[in-house]
């Protein structure tokens, strides 16, 4: 069975009428979904997820050289992913001599969790968003 989402079938629709009424931008919801997409983009790589997990579990500062032993990638790749996490505000760094030590920003991680949860709730609340097919 095909769902039509309330749009007229081709035989019913007149020339020049829009097929998808009610699909206009929704302001604040669109902004929240854009932010959620950026959040998902940051989380969309297994190395970044693993880095967050390691840093959160350790609960303190971890040197990049120690992270290299925990992951199947080389230090430049780890530094690249840490830079992306830092740009997203999820981790920060402390310099000690020649070494950079990374740690999770707990407030940023909590805010990320809340935003992602709200975005998923908004999608589920949309007509057909939480229904079974």
Protein backbone atom coordinates (compact mmCIF):
# COMPACT_ATOMS: atom_id res chain seq x y z
CA UNK A 1 0.00 0.00 0.00
CA UNK A 2 1.43 3.38 -1.01
CA UNK A 3 1.20 6.31 1.38
CA UNK A 4 0.40 9.63 -0.27
CA UNK A 5 1.17 11.96 2.65
CA UNK A 6 -1.95 13.99 1.90
CA UNK A 7 -0.92 15.06 -1.58
CA UNK A 8 -3.29 14.80 -4.53
CA UNK A 9 -2.88 11.91 -6.90
CA UNK A 10 -1.60 12.93 -10.35
CA UNK A 11 -5.08 12.67 -11.90
CA UNK A 12 -6.53 14.97 -9.20
CA UNK A 13 -3.86 17.64 -9.31
CA UNK A 14 -4.29 20.71 -11.45
CA UNK A 15 -1.51 22.21 -13.45
CA UNK A 16 0.36 24.84 -11.42
CA UNK A 17 -0.68 23.56 -7.99
CA UNK A 18 1.89 22.41 -5.48
CA UNK A 19 1.97 18.72 -4.70
CA UNK A 20 3.36 18.98 -1.19
CA UNK A 21 1.48 21.67 0.70
CA UNK A 22 2.57 22.09 4.29
CA UNK A 23 6.23 21.23 3.68
CA UNK A 24 7.42 24.81 4.14
CA UNK A 25 10.34 25.54 6.48
CA UNK A 26 9.38 25.40 10.14
CA UNK A 27 11.79 27.94 11.62
CA UNK A 28 13.07 26.85 15.02
CA UNK A 29 12.47 23.17 14.25
CA UNK A 30 14.58 23.44 11.10
CA UNK A 31 17.37 25.11 13.08
CA UNK A 32 17.24 22.34 15.69
CA UNK A 33 17.38 19.69 12.97
CA UNK A 34 20.33 21.44 11.30
CA UNK A 35 22.16 21.45 14.63
CA UNK A 36 21.28 17.77 15.16
CA UNK A 37 22.67 16.96 11.70
CA UNK A 38 25.94 18.67 12.66
CA UNK A 39 25.96 16.70 15.93
CA UNK A 40 25.36 13.43 14.08
CA UNK A 41 28.15 14.35 11.66
CA UNK A 42 30.61 14.68 14.55
CA UNK A 43 29.49 11.32 15.95
CA UNK A 44 29.45 9.57 12.57
CA UNK A 45 32.92 8.03 12.74
CA UNK A 46 33.88 5.02 14.86
CA UNK A 47 37.28 6.51 15.76
CA UNK A 48 35.62 9.65 17.18
CA UNK A 49 33.12 7.57 19.12
CA UNK A 50 35.91 5.42 20.50
CA UNK A 51 37.94 8.51 21.44
CA UNK A 52 34.97 9.96 23.31
CA UNK A 53 34.42 6.64 25.07
CA UNK A 54 38.08 6.36 26.13
CA UNK A 55 38.27 9.96 27.34
CA UNK A 56 34.95 9.75 29.20
CA UNK A 57 35.89 6.45 30.83
CA UNK A 58 39.28 7.77 31.96
CA UNK A 59 37.63 10.86 33.41
CA UNK A 60 40.79 12.93 33.14
CA UNK A 61 43.48 14.03 30.76
CA UNK A 62 44.88 11.49 28.29
CA UNK A 63 47.97 12.00 26.14
CA UNK A 64 47.67 11.47 22.39
CA UNK A 65 50.57 9.01 22.60
CA UNK A 66 48.49 6.84 24.96
CA UNK A 67 45.47 7.03 22.65
CA UNK A 68 47.56 5.66 19.79
CA UNK A 69 48.04 2.39 21.70
CA UNK A 70 44.28 2.05 22.22
CA UNK A 71 43.22 2.56 18.59
CA UNK A 72 44.05 0.82 15.30
CA UNK A 73 45.07 4.11 13.63
CA UNK A 74 48.21 6.23 13.66
CA UNK A 75 48.79 9.41 15.64
CA UNK A 76 48.09 11.87 12.77
CA UNK A 77 44.66 10.27 12.24
CA UNK A 78 43.94 10.42 15.97
CA UNK A 79 44.96 14.09 16.04
CA UNK A 80 42.65 14.79 13.09
CA UNK A 81 39.65 13.25 14.87
CA UNK A 82 40.53 14.97 18.16
CA UNK A 83 40.66 18.28 16.29
CA UNK A 84 37.12 17.70 14.97
CA UNK A 85 35.90 16.78 18.45
CA UNK A 86 37.59 19.88 19.84
CA UNK A 87 36.02 22.11 17.16
CA UNK A 88 32.65 20.67 18.18
CA UNK A 89 33.42 21.61 21.78
CA UNK A 90 33.21 18.02 23.04
CA UNK A 91 36.84 17.77 24.12
CA UNK A 92 39.52 20.22 25.12
CA UNK A 93 43.25 20.06 25.56
CA UNK A 94 45.88 20.96 28.11
CA UNK A 95 49.48 21.43 27.00
CA UNK A 96 52.19 20.04 29.26
CA UNK A 97 55.62 20.51 27.76
CA UNK A 98 55.71 18.89 24.34
CA UNK A 99 52.60 16.81 24.91
CA UNK A 100 48.91 17.55 24.46
CA UNK A 101 46.50 15.96 26.92
CA UNK A 102 42.84 15.69 25.95
CA UNK A 103 39.78 15.48 28.15
CA UNK A 104 36.00 15.42 27.69
CA UNK A 105 33.97 18.56 28.34
CA UNK A 106 31.14 17.03 30.45
CA UNK A 107 28.73 19.95 29.99
CA UNK A 108 29.17 19.87 26.20
CA UNK A 109 28.63 16.10 26.13
CA UNK A 110 25.44 16.49 28.20
CA UNK A 111 24.22 19.26 25.89
CA UNK A 112 24.93 17.07 22.86
CA UNK A 113 22.96 14.23 24.38
CA UNK A 114 20.01 16.56 25.08
CA UNK A 115 20.04 18.05 21.55
CA UNK A 116 20.19 14.66 19.85
CA UNK A 117 17.39 13.39 22.10
CA UNK A 118 15.22 16.42 21.33
CA UNK A 119 15.80 16.06 17.60
CA UNK A 120 14.80 12.40 17.68
CA UNK A 121 11.73 13.24 19.78
CA UNK A 122 10.73 15.94 17.27
CA UNK A 123 11.02 13.46 14.42
CA UNK A 124 9.02 10.85 16.33
CA UNK A 125 6.32 13.43 17.12
CA UNK A 126 5.86 14.29 13.44
CA UNK A 127 2.86 12.67 11.74
CA UNK A 128 3.98 9.17 10.80
CA UNK A 129 7.28 9.60 12.65
CA UNK A 130 6.56 7.10 15.37
CA UNK A 131 4.08 4.89 13.59
CA UNK A 132 4.69 1.31 12.57
CA UNK A 133 4.63 0.53 8.86
